[in-house]
Amino acid sequence: DTAVSQTPKYLVTQMGNDKSIKCEQNLGHDTMYWYKQDSKKFLKIMFSYNNKELIINETVPNRFSPKSPDKAHLNLHINSLELGDSAVYFCASSHGTVTYEQYFGPGTRLTVT
Amino acid sequence: GDSVTQMEGPVTLSEEAFLTINCTYTATGYPSLFWYVQYPGEGLQLLLKATKADDKGSNKGFEATYRKETTSFHLEKGSVQVSDSAVYFCALSLTDSWGKFQFGAGTQVVVTP
């Protein structure tokens, strides 16, 4: 019954490693997002896909690469992890892109050591 | 650019007290406005929304009115419970922003018995 799910919930890894976070939604939405929440709870959008097409690509390092194999899935791959990448990453989805509310996943807490 | 400003926390209240969290915004167009709540260790949940001036959003005893003249969307609850302890985010979305939400910094609310 989970609407937006993410795996893993926790991810602890060393600097320089490559890791992926997966997101799936079963709401039938056509738009999905990745957000980064820092230690002060500040939320910033990173990417957004609409019908598998990238529509928002904020200024993030190109070590971050999103992939949307279909409308229900959006993955985030991070290369060469750095200490500053430690944060909570949230996936979200919405029906359309115009003022509709977004539904968030539970988050993935990434810790880079 | 578009932005949301929230009052800083933490806001500490006793159970049954009245809660107000101020939120003001700056936007080039006519945004939709949202309040999200994040309970510890969880993702964000939509609390309420308003899509045009003078609309009032309400849910679970919380209310907020879209005030265009003061560019504000303050959140209120008449009698808080310990279970309302969470971080509250005000957010805006513009129709031409491809679903890009601008979040405030969040306000932590702590309700004590």
Coordinates of C-alpha atoms in Angstrom, one line a residue, chain A residues 12 30 36 74 80 85 109:
Chain A
V12 CA 26.6 4.2 4.9
D30 CA 3.6 10.9 -14.3
K36 CA 18.2 16.7 -1.0
L74 CA 13.2 7.1 -10.6
S80 CA 32.7 9.2 -6.4
D85 CA 26.9 14.3 -0.1
R109 CA 19.7 8.8 4.8

